[in-house]
């Protein structure tokens, strides 16, 4: 990034379509990592972060009154984005007993018939759930049957542990006919503040997104596009190191929470631990107690949708010694009230 910033030619207005080098680097990454073949000309568009893409896709694809199936709990823009577009987000509960997957058969026919977009995200924020079965194949079939565009938010595919490798939605046969994927460099390369991502997959959907964007932003800073190329083309050693660090922190936190009797999954992906609150507490009351009495900030699960009630989300993005201290303070709190 420093080298590219020093070049005058990276400071002009970029094209919304992105530099050919950027589009080729994204396609190359998808080929090497997922075995997914993307045409850099028509199936890759730069995004100013996944958040921008998700918000704008609603404006590009929805008409007022359309229904959007939003993973619940889920990244909040899956519901606020449709509202801004005049559409109706309908929560699609991620069922704990199904490994925090949606029960597609439970979606009422009337809702499915009006649905235009389905938002999915695995590895999942906030539950940490990953895909280890044929969910994506069932989603493709559902999308075909109901004429729904699937938007798979792939922000965490590279943040995985215990030898688990996350798939791309686009690996699924037929996926590119019904959907797209939003890829982000934020978490994988610690580039959160730089705003770099890409939308990939179905060319018709990408064209609609691009058409909207040409009227809203003027593309991604070209020095950043080249920095993204360097990250995507690198040997990914830094990503492996970072995952090992997150896995250690996850183990520390999960062990401490389980020792207290809290019901918590050890996630195979993402930077979050999703824990059930103790009996008698709500998401909000437990989060507030942790803040007031232990001086530890966690996110109340209900902030991610109605199905997040009864859980809190903890983040692994704090240094080890702070995380150890947080675990110790939570332990003290729960011990004192046991
Ligand atoms: C599921 C999910 N999608 C998207 C984003 C946003 O990513 P970006 O920084 O690329 O906008 C986040 C960030 O927390 C996220 O958790």
mmCIF file of C-alpha atoms and ligand atoms in Angstrom:
data_model
loop_
_atom_site.group_PDB
_atom_site.id
_atom_site.type_symbol
_atom_site.label_atom_id
_atom_site.label_comp_id
_atom_site.label_asym_id
_atom_site.label_seq_id
_atom_site.Cartn_x
_atom_site.Cartn_y
_atom_site.Cartn_z
ATOM 1 C CA UNK A 1 0.000 0.000 0.000
ATOM 2 C CA UNK A 2 2.817 2.412 0.848
ATOM 3 C CA UNK A 3 4.522 1.753 -2.482
ATOM 4 C CA UNK A 4 1.306 2.195 -4.425
ATOM 5 C CA UNK A 5 0.371 5.404 -2.584
ATOM 6 C CA UNK A 6 3.680 6.919 -3.730
ATOM 7 C CA UNK A 7 2.691 6.455 -7.404
ATOM 8 C CA UNK A 8 0.837 9.427 -8.910
ATOM 9 C CA UNK A 9 -1.089 7.173 -11.309
ATOM 10 C CA UNK A 10 -3.012 5.494 -8.487
ATOM 11 C CA UNK A 11 -4.595 8.814 -7.436
ATOM 12 C CA UNK A 12 -6.915 9.375 -10.362
ATOM 13 C CA UNK A 13 -10.613 8.455 -10.414
ATOM 14 C CA UNK A 14 -10.840 4.679 -10.550
ATOM 15 C CA UNK A 15 -13.261 2.740 -12.732
ATOM 16 C CA UNK A 16 -16.237 1.158 -10.926
ATOM 17 C CA UNK A 17 -15.433 -2.061 -12.707
ATOM 18 C CA UNK A 18 -12.062 -2.200 -10.977
ATOM 19 C CA UNK A 19 -8.575 -2.563 -12.381
ATOM 20 C CA UNK A 20 -8.052 -5.643 -14.550
ATOM 21 C CA UNK A 21 -5.286 -6.649 -12.115
ATOM 22 C CA UNK A 22 -7.750 -6.569 -9.203
ATOM 23 C CA UNK A 23 -10.396 -8.559 -11.027
ATOM 24 C CA UNK A 24 -7.816 -11.127 -12.153
ATOM 25 C CA UNK A 25 -6.442 -11.440 -8.600
ATOM 26 C CA UNK A 26 -9.914 -12.121 -7.166
ATOM 27 C CA UNK A 27 -10.627 -14.679 -9.903
ATOM 28 C CA UNK A 28 -7.206 -16.282 -9.329
ATOM 29 C CA UNK A 29 -7.841 -16.519 -5.579
ATOM 30 C CA UNK A 30 -11.259 -18.129 -6.156
ATOM 31 C CA UNK A 31 -9.709 -20.620 -8.582
ATOM 32 C CA UNK A 32 -6.853 -21.612 -6.248
ATOM 33 C CA UNK A 33 -8.794 -21.549 -3.018
ATOM 34 C CA UNK A 34 -12.237 -22.857 -4.006
ATOM 35 C CA UNK A 35 -11.816 -24.325 -7.491
ATOM 36 C CA UNK A 36 -14.404 -21.759 -8.670
ATOM 37 C CA UNK A 37 -13.963 -20.447 -12.192
ATOM 38 C CA UNK A 38 -14.881 -16.735 -12.482
ATOM 39 C CA UNK A 39 -14.712 -14.579 -15.608
ATOM 40 C CA UNK A 40 -12.776 -11.484 -14.440
ATOM 41 C CA UNK A 41 -14.645 -9.393 -17.054
ATOM 42 C CA UNK A 42 -18.211 -10.146 -15.989
ATOM 43 C CA UNK A 43 -18.174 -12.076 -12.715
ATOM 44 C CA UNK A 44 -16.041 -9.887 -10.403
ATOM 45 C CA UNK A 45 -16.756 -6.345 -9.200
ATOM 46 C CA UNK A 46 -14.856 -4.504 -6.448
ATOM 47 C CA UNK A 47 -16.851 -3.513 -3.372
ATOM 48 C CA UNK A 48 -15.971 -0.874 -0.801
ATOM 49 C CA UNK A 49 -16.225 -3.590 1.843
ATOM 50 C CA UNK A 50 -18.871 -6.287 2.139
ATOM 51 C CA UNK A 51 -21.144 -3.898 4.042
ATOM 52 C CA UNK A 52 -21.415 -1.498 1.125
ATOM 53 C CA UNK A 53 -22.140 -4.372 -1.236
ATOM 54 C CA UNK A 54 -24.850 -5.884 0.954
ATOM 55 C CA UNK A 55 -26.580 -2.522 1.488
ATOM 56 C CA UNK A 56 -26.459 -1.542 -2.190
ATOM 57 C CA UNK A 57 -27.548 -4.960 -3.479
ATOM 58 C CA UNK A 58 -30.921 -4.291 -1.840
ATOM 59 C CA UNK A 59 -31.294 -1.043 -3.752
ATOM 60 C CA UNK A 60 -30.195 -2.710 -6.975
ATOM 61 C CA UNK A 61 -32.431 -5.777 -6.765
ATOM 62 C CA UNK A 62 -35.547 -5.011 -4.726
ATOM 63 C CA UNK A 63 -38.878 -3.370 -5.400
ATOM 64 C CA UNK A 64 -41.009 -1.997 -2.594
ATOM 65 C CA UNK A 65 -43.013 -4.823 -1.041
ATOM 66 C CA UNK A 66 -40.505 -7.559 -1.923
ATOM 67 C CA UNK A 67 -39.587 -9.950 0.869
ATOM 68 C CA UNK A 68 -35.995 -10.652 1.942
ATOM 69 C CA UNK A 69 -35.126 -13.799 3.888
ATOM 70 C CA UNK A 70 -32.577 -12.656 6.436
ATOM 71 C CA UNK A 71 -30.528 -15.090 8.532
ATOM 72 C CA UNK A 72 -31.559 -14.579 12.159
ATOM 73 C CA UNK A 73 -29.398 -13.966 14.110
ATOM 74 C CA UNK A 74 -27.372 -12.219 11.446
ATOM 75 C CA UNK A 75 -25.262 -9.283 10.364
ATOM 76 C CA UNK A 76 -27.647 -6.331 10.880
ATOM 77 C CA UNK A 77 -27.467 -5.013 7.298
ATOM 78 C CA UNK A 78 -29.431 -8.096 6.106
ATOM 79 C CA UNK A 79 -32.468 -6.417 7.675
ATOM 80 C CA UNK A 80 -31.671 -2.688 7.595
ATOM 81 C CA UNK A 81 -30.639 -2.834 3.917
ATOM 82 C CA UNK A 82 -34.036 -4.143 2.742
ATOM 83 C CA UNK A 83 -35.834 -1.579 4.924
ATOM 84 C CA UNK A 84 -33.906 1.249 3.276
ATOM 85 C CA UNK A 85 -34.954 -0.206 -0.101
ATOM 86 C CA UNK A 86 -38.647 -0.221 0.931
ATOM 87 C CA UNK A 87 -38.724 -4.024 1.128
ATOM 88 C CA UNK A 88 -39.684 -6.303 3.980
ATOM 89 C CA UNK A 89 -37.019 -8.325 5.782
ATOM 90 C CA UNK A 90 -38.403 -11.582 7.187
ATOM 91 C CA UNK A 91 -36.226 -13.260 9.825
ATOM 92 C CA UNK A 92 -35.120 -16.756 8.824
ATOM 93 C CA UNK A 93 -34.262 -18.394 12.157
ATOM 94 C CA UNK A 94 -30.949 -20.247 12.403
ATOM 95 C CA UNK A 95 -31.922 -23.240 14.497
ATOM 96 C CA UNK A 96 -29.432 -24.268 17.232
ATOM 97 C CA UNK A 97 -30.493 -27.929 16.925
ATOM 98 C CA UNK A 98 -29.722 -27.789 13.175
ATOM 99 C CA UNK A 99 -26.231 -26.403 13.788
ATOM 100 C CA UNK A 100 -27.496 -22.833 13.355
ATOM 101 C CA UNK A 101 -28.809 -23.511 9.874
ATOM 102 C CA UNK A 102 -32.200 -22.348 8.595
ATOM 103 C CA UNK A 103 -35.011 -24.873 8.296
ATOM 104 C CA UNK A 104 -35.873 -24.236 4.644
ATOM 105 C CA UNK A 105 -38.975 -26.432 4.854
ATOM 106 C CA UNK A 106 -40.359 -24.194 7.617
ATOM 107 C CA UNK A 107 -40.454 -21.100 5.391
ATOM 108 C CA UNK A 108 -44.151 -20.506 4.639
ATOM 109 C CA UNK A 109 -45.052 -20.807 0.945
ATOM 110 C CA UNK A 110 -46.513 -17.286 0.947
ATOM 111 C CA UNK A 111 -43.241 -15.833 2.212
ATOM 112 C CA UNK A 112 -41.090 -17.913 -0.135
ATOM 113 C CA UNK A 113 -43.283 -16.849 -3.055
ATOM 114 C CA UNK A 114 -42.695 -13.144 -2.367
ATOM 115 C CA UNK A 115 -39.008 -13.524 -1.483
ATOM 116 C CA UNK A 116 -36.493 -11.936 -3.830
ATOM 117 C CA UNK A 117 -33.224 -12.289 -1.844
ATOM 118 C CA UNK A 118 -31.939 -14.758 0.747
ATOM 119 C CA UNK A 119 -28.988 -13.705 2.919
ATOM 120 C CA UNK A 120 -26.739 -16.474 4.189
ATOM 121 C CA UNK A 121 -23.355 -16.293 5.889
ATOM 122 C CA UNK A 122 -21.040 -19.213 6.758
ATOM 123 C CA UNK A 123 -18.720 -19.288 8.676
ATOM 124 C CA UNK A 124 -21.414 -17.419 10.550
ATOM 125 C CA UNK A 125 -21.429 -14.172 12.456
ATOM 126 C CA UNK A 126 -22.545 -14.258 15.254
ATOM 127 C CA UNK A 127 -22.923 -18.014 15.968
ATOM 128 C CA UNK A 128 -19.562 -19.259 14.643
ATOM 129 C CA UNK A 129 -21.407 -22.051 12.792
ATOM 130 C CA UNK A 130 -19.850 -23.591 9.680
ATOM 131 C CA UNK A 131 -21.179 -25.691 6.798
ATOM 132 C CA UNK A 132 -20.337 -29.396 6.955
ATOM 133 C CA UNK A 133 -23.296 -30.801 5.073
ATOM 134 C CA UNK A 134 -25.358 -30.197 1.911
ATOM 135 C CA UNK A 135 -27.069 -26.961 3.044
ATOM 136 C CA UNK A 136 -25.813 -25.019 0.027
ATOM 137 C CA UNK A 137 -27.212 -27.654 -2.378
ATOM 138 C CA UNK A 138 -30.599 -27.453 -0.650
ATOM 139 C CA UNK A 139 -30.439 -23.652 -0.842
ATOM 140 C CA UNK A 140 -29.784 -23.788 -4.599
ATOM 141 C CA UNK A 141 -32.802 -26.026 -5.025
ATOM 142 C CA UNK A 142 -34.960 -23.706 -2.865
ATOM 143 C CA UNK A 143 -33.768 -20.652 -4.813
ATOM 144 C CA UNK A 144 -34.559 -22.290 -8.157
ATOM 145 C CA UNK A 145 -38.002 -23.337 -7.021
ATOM 146 C CA UNK A 146 -38.895 -19.935 -5.572
ATOM 147 C CA UNK A 147 -36.976 -17.652 -7.939
ATOM 148 C CA UNK A 148 -34.865 -16.198 -5.130
ATOM 149 C CA UNK A 149 -31.420 -14.608 -5.490
ATOM 150 C CA UNK A 150 -29.018 -16.050 -2.921
ATOM 151 C CA UNK A 151 -26.465 -13.633 -1.497
ATOM 152 C CA UNK A 152 -23.830 -15.549 0.416
ATOM 153 C CA UNK A 153 -21.772 -13.296 2.656
ATOM 154 C CA UNK A 154 -18.334 -14.896 2.687
ATOM 155 C CA UNK A 155 -16.590 -12.521 5.095
ATOM 156 C CA UNK A 156 -15.041 -15.306 7.204
ATOM 157 C CA UNK A 157 -14.132 -18.137 4.809
ATOM 158 C CA UNK A 158 -10.441 -17.872 5.677
ATOM 159 C CA UNK A 159 -10.863 -17.618 9.462
ATOM 160 C CA UNK A 160 -11.220 -21.300 10.343
ATOM 161 C CA UNK A 161 -9.720 -23.725 12.858
ATOM 162 C CA UNK A 162 -9.113 -27.404 13.649
ATOM 163 C CA UNK A 163 -8.323 -28.295 10.021
ATOM 164 C CA UNK A 164 -11.761 -27.205 8.793
ATOM 165 C CA UNK A 165 -11.808 -25.555 5.339
ATOM 166 C CA UNK A 166 -14.836 -23.407 4.493
ATOM 167 C CA UNK A 167 -16.457 -23.807 1.077
ATOM 168 C CA UNK A 168 -17.572 -21.021 -1.237
ATOM 169 C CA UNK A 169 -21.296 -21.045 -2.026
ATOM 170 C CA UNK A 170 -20.248 -20.878 -5.677
ATOM 171 C CA UNK A 171 -18.650 -24.348 -5.453
ATOM 172 C CA UNK A 172 -22.165 -25.797 -5.282
ATOM 173 C CA UNK A 173 -23.475 -27.050 -8.649
ATOM 174 C CA UNK A 174 -25.996 -24.512 -9.990
ATOM 175 C CA UNK A 175 -25.075 -21.812 -7.435
ATOM 176 C CA UNK A 176 -23.897 -19.314 -10.037
ATOM 177 C CA UNK A 177 -27.318 -19.559 -11.730
ATOM 178 C CA UNK A 178 -29.119 -18.389 -8.608
ATOM 179 C CA UNK A 179 -26.695 -16.320 -6.618
ATOM 180 C CA UNK A 180 -23.606 -14.388 -5.821
ATOM 181 C CA UNK A 181 -21.033 -14.226 -3.085
ATOM 182 C CA UNK A 182 -19.693 -11.200 -1.252
ATOM 183 C CA UNK A 183 -16.023 -11.581 -0.343
ATOM 184 C CA UNK A 184 -14.223 -9.302 2.095
ATOM 185 C CA UNK A 185 -10.552 -8.619 2.728
ATOM 186 C CA UNK A 186 -11.342 -7.021 6.102
ATOM 187 C CA UNK A 187 -10.962 -9.990 8.414
ATOM 188 C CA UNK A 188 -8.662 -12.203 6.349
ATOM 189 C CA UNK A 189 -5.943 -9.579 5.951
ATOM 190 C CA UNK A 190 -6.730 -7.248 8.865
ATOM 191 C CA UNK A 191 -7.764 -4.543 6.386
ATOM 192 C CA UNK A 192 -11.009 -3.548 8.112
ATOM 193 C CA UNK A 193 -10.500 0.206 7.820
ATOM 194 C CA UNK A 194 -9.355 0.045 4.200
ATOM 195 C CA UNK A 195 -12.759 -0.983 2.783
ATOM 196 C CA UNK A 196 -11.905 -3.709 0.322
ATOM 197 C CA UNK A 197 -14.111 -6.532 -0.899
ATOM 198 C CA UNK A 198 -15.566 -8.009 -4.055
ATOM 199 C CA UNK A 199 -18.895 -9.235 -5.343
ATOM 200 C CA UNK A 200 -18.559 -12.370 -7.454
ATOM 201 C CA UNK A 201 -20.807 -14.794 -9.310
ATOM 202 C CA UNK A 202 -23.948 -14.372 -11.395
ATOM 203 C CA UNK A 203 -23.218 -11.827 -14.139
ATOM 204 C CA UNK A 204 -26.797 -10.497 -14.370
ATOM 205 C CA UNK A 205 -26.916 -9.703 -10.657
ATOM 206 C CA UNK A 206 -23.465 -8.122 -10.849
ATOM 207 C CA UNK A 207 -24.560 -5.937 -13.758
ATOM 208 C CA UNK A 208 -27.470 -4.563 -11.709
ATOM 209 C CA UNK A 209 -25.169 -3.898 -8.753
ATOM 210 C CA UNK A 210 -22.613 -2.188 -10.984
ATOM 211 C CA UNK A 211 -25.257 -0.038 -12.677
ATOM 212 C CA UNK A 212 -26.397 1.249 -9.287
ATOM 213 C CA UNK A 213 -22.865 1.837 -8.059
ATOM 214 C CA UNK A 214 -21.895 3.947 -11.042
ATOM 215 C CA UNK A 215 -24.413 6.453 -9.659
ATOM 216 C CA UNK A 216 -23.291 6.278 -6.039
ATOM 217 C CA UNK A 217 -19.527 5.875 -5.614
ATOM 218 C CA UNK A 218 -16.565 6.254 -7.864
ATOM 219 C CA UNK A 219 -14.787 3.005 -7.266
ATOM 220 C CA UNK A 220 -12.020 1.726 -5.025
ATOM 221 C CA UNK A 221 -8.817 3.746 -4.491
ATOM 222 C CA UNK A 222 -6.406 2.216 -6.979
ATOM 223 C CA UNK A 223 -3.534 1.948 -4.501
ATOM 224 C CA UNK A 224 -5.878 -0.134 -2.355
ATOM 225 C CA UNK A 225 -6.795 -2.326 -5.318
ATOM 226 C CA UNK A 226 -3.097 -3.095 -5.787
ATOM 227 C CA UNK A 227 -2.670 -3.745 -2.062
ATOM 228 C CA UNK A 228 -5.582 -6.185 -2.333
ATOM 229 C CA UNK A 229 -3.852 -7.882 -5.285
ATOM 230 C CA UNK A 230 -0.715 -8.304 -3.132
ATOM 231 C CA UNK A 231 -2.773 -9.809 -0.293
ATOM 232 C CA UNK A 232 -4.735 -12.195 -2.526
ATOM 233 C CA UNK A 233 -1.636 -13.309 -4.446
ATOM 234 C CA UNK A 234 0.460 -13.845 -1.289
ATOM 235 C CA UNK A 235 1.254 -17.291 0.103
ATOM 236 C CA UNK A 236 -1.398 -16.788 2.832
ATOM 237 C CA UNK A 237 1.129 -17.568 5.587
ATOM 238 C CA UNK A 238 -0.043 -14.563 7.610
ATOM 239 C CA UNK A 239 -3.597 -15.852 7.447
ATOM 240 C CA UNK A 240 -2.548 -19.234 8.860
ATOM 241 C CA UNK A 241 -0.608 -17.508 11.660
ATOM 242 C CA UNK A 242 -3.594 -15.365 12.525
ATOM 243 C CA UNK A 243 -5.961 -18.349 12.582
ATOM 244 C CA UNK A 244 -3.602 -20.145 14.988
ATOM 245 C CA UNK A 245 -3.717 -17.088 17.252
ATOM 246 C CA UNK A 246 -7.527 -16.909 17.160
ATOM 247 C CA UNK A 247 -7.775 -20.667 17.823
ATOM 248 C CA UNK A 248 -5.637 -20.298 20.971
ATOM 249 C CA UNK A 249 -7.792 -17.428 22.205
ATOM 250 C CA UNK A 250 -10.948 -19.366 21.401
ATOM 251 C CA UNK A 251 -9.704 -22.310 23.464
ATOM 252 C CA UNK A 252 -8.900 -20.040 26.422
ATOM 253 C CA UNK A 253 -12.303 -18.400 26.352
ATOM 254 C CA UNK A 254 -14.358 -21.536 25.696
ATOM 255 C CA UNK A 255 -12.562 -23.410 28.470
ATOM 256 C CA UNK A 256 -13.143 -20.584 30.946
ATOM 257 C CA UNK A 257 -16.821 -20.282 30.029
ATOM 258 C CA UNK A 258 -17.419 -24.030 30.214
ATOM 259 C CA UNK A 259 -15.701 -24.190 33.606
ATOM 260 C CA UNK A 260 -18.394 -21.792 34.749
ATOM 261 C CA UNK A 261 -21.109 -24.052 33.466
ATOM 262 C CA UNK A 262 -22.056 -21.844 30.519
ATOM 263 C CA UNK A 263 -23.301 -23.697 27.431
ATOM 264 C CA UNK A 264 -20.944 -22.723 24.628
ATOM 265 C CA UNK A 265 -19.965 -24.184 21.255
ATOM 266 C CA UNK A 266 -16.291 -24.215 20.304
ATOM 267 C CA UNK A 267 -16.536 -22.561 16.870
ATOM 268 C CA UNK A 268 -14.616 -23.928 13.863
ATOM 269 C CA UNK A 269 -14.624 -20.496 12.264
ATOM 270 C CA UNK A 270 -15.003 -16.710 12.692
ATOM 271 C CA UNK A 271 -13.672 -14.453 15.434
ATOM 272 C CA UNK A 272 -16.636 -14.964 17.764
ATOM 273 C CA UNK A 273 -17.744 -17.186 20.602
ATOM 274 C CA UNK A 274 -21.513 -17.537 20.962
ATOM 275 C CA UNK A 275 -22.617 -18.514 24.446
ATOM 276 C CA UNK A 276 -26.001 -19.228 26.002
ATOM 277 C CA UNK A 277 -26.706 -16.919 28.934
ATOM 278 C CA UNK A 278 -27.266 -18.482 32.372
ATOM 279 C CA UNK A 279 -30.810 -19.525 33.279
ATOM 280 C CA UNK A 280 -32.961 -16.633 34.388
ATOM 281 C CA UNK A 281 -31.020 -14.030 32.385
ATOM 282 C CA UNK A 282 -31.886 -12.413 29.050
ATOM 283 C CA UNK A 283 -29.285 -11.426 26.449
ATOM 284 C CA UNK A 284 -29.558 -7.819 27.501
ATOM 285 C CA UNK A 285 -29.580 -8.416 31.258
ATOM 286 C CA UNK A 286 -26.520 -10.693 31.124
ATOM 287 C CA UNK A 287 -24.621 -8.301 28.831
ATOM 288 C CA UNK A 288 -25.478 -5.449 31.187
ATOM 289 C CA UNK A 289 -24.357 -7.392 34.257
ATOM 290 C CA UNK A 290 -21.063 -8.243 32.602
ATOM 291 C CA UNK A 291 -20.554 -4.585 31.783
ATOM 292 C CA UNK A 292 -21.620 -3.172 35.142
ATOM 293 C CA UNK A 293 -20.183 -5.776 37.456
ATOM 294 C CA UNK A 294 -17.244 -7.294 35.569
ATOM 295 C CA UNK A 295 -16.438 -4.330 33.309
ATOM 296 C CA UNK A 296 -16.434 -6.631 30.288
ATOM 297 C CA UNK A 297 -18.208 -5.705 27.055
ATOM 298 C CA UNK A 298 -20.047 -8.441 25.164
ATOM 299 C CA UNK A 299 -22.761 -8.105 22.526
ATOM 300 C CA UNK A 300 -26.291 -9.125 23.518
ATOM 301 C CA UNK A 301 -27.428 -11.811 21.062
ATOM 302 C CA UNK A 302 -30.812 -10.183 20.471
ATOM 303 C CA UNK A 303 -29.008 -7.299 18.743
ATOM 304 C CA UNK A 304 -28.553 -9.726 15.801
ATOM 305 C CA UNK A 305 -32.242 -10.603 15.539
ATOM 306 C CA UNK A 306 -34.993 -12.211 17.618
ATOM 307 C CA UNK A 307 -33.389 -15.677 17.446
ATOM 308 C CA UNK A 308 -30.273 -14.280 19.129
ATOM 309 C CA UNK A 309 -32.214 -13.876 22.380
ATOM 310 C CA UNK A 310 -30.712 -16.031 25.105
ATOM 311 C CA UNK A 311 -27.155 -15.705 23.814
ATOM 312 C CA UNK A 312 -24.233 -13.285 23.991
ATOM 313 C CA UNK A 313 -21.435 -12.871 21.458
ATOM 314 C CA UNK A 314 -17.820 -12.484 22.541
ATOM 315 C CA UNK A 315 -15.033 -11.377 20.250
ATOM 316 C CA UNK A 316 -11.531 -12.850 19.956
ATOM 317 C CA UNK A 317 -9.994 -9.645 18.591
ATOM 318 C CA UNK A 318 -8.456 -8.486 21.868
ATOM 319 C CA UNK A 319 -4.866 -9.248 22.931
ATOM 320 C CA UNK A 320 -4.315 -12.517 24.825
ATOM 321 C CA UNK A 321 -3.649 -10.903 28.214
ATOM 322 C CA UNK A 322 -6.834 -8.806 27.997
ATOM 323 C CA UNK A 323 -8.844 -11.849 26.965
ATOM 324 C CA UNK A 324 -7.423 -13.837 29.908
ATOM 325 C CA UNK A 325 -8.378 -11.006 32.215
ATOM 326 C CA UNK A 326 -11.898 -10.802 30.757
ATOM 327 C CA UNK A 327 -12.352 -14.565 31.234
ATOM 328 C CA UNK A 328 -11.129 -14.255 34.826
ATOM 329 C CA UNK A 329 -13.480 -11.360 35.592
ATOM 330 C CA UNK A 330 -16.457 -13.204 34.089
ATOM 331 C CA UNK A 331 -15.482 -16.227 36.201
ATOM 332 C CA UNK A 332 -15.444 -14.077 39.331
ATOM 333 C CA UNK A 333 -18.856 -12.683 38.534
ATOM 334 C CA UNK A 334 -20.508 -16.002 37.830
ATOM 335 C CA UNK A 335 -18.836 -17.594 40.920
ATOM 336 C CA UNK A 336 -20.050 -14.780 43.130
ATOM 337 C CA UNK A 337 -23.652 -15.319 42.040
ATOM 338 C CA UNK A 338 -23.615 -19.131 41.833
HETATM 339 C C1 LIG B 1 -20.979 -11.327 8.405
HETATM 340 C C2 LIG B 1 -20.315 -10.044 8.080
HETATM 341 N N1 LIG B 1 -20.462 -9.511 6.861
HETATM 342 C C3 LIG B 1 -19.877 -8.374 6.522
HETATM 343 C C4 LIG B 1 -19.108 -7.660 7.420
HETATM 344 C C5 LIG B 1 -18.499 -6.373 6.987
HETATM 345 O O1 LIG B 1 -17.348 -6.584 6.225
HETATM 346 P P1 LIG B 1 -16.610 -5.376 5.500
HETATM 347 O O2 LIG B 1 -15.601 -4.850 6.467
HETATM 348 O O3 LIG B 1 -15.984 -6.009 4.300
HETATM 349 O O4 LIG B 1 -17.629 -4.347 5.153
HETATM 350 C C6 LIG B 1 -18.925 -8.154 8.702
HETATM 351 C C7 LIG B 1 -18.142 -7.395 9.683
HETATM 352 O O5 LIG B 1 -18.198 -7.596 10.862
HETATM 353 C C8 LIG B 1 -19.553 -9.373 9.039
HETATM 354 O O6 LIG B 1 -19.434 -9.896 10.264
#
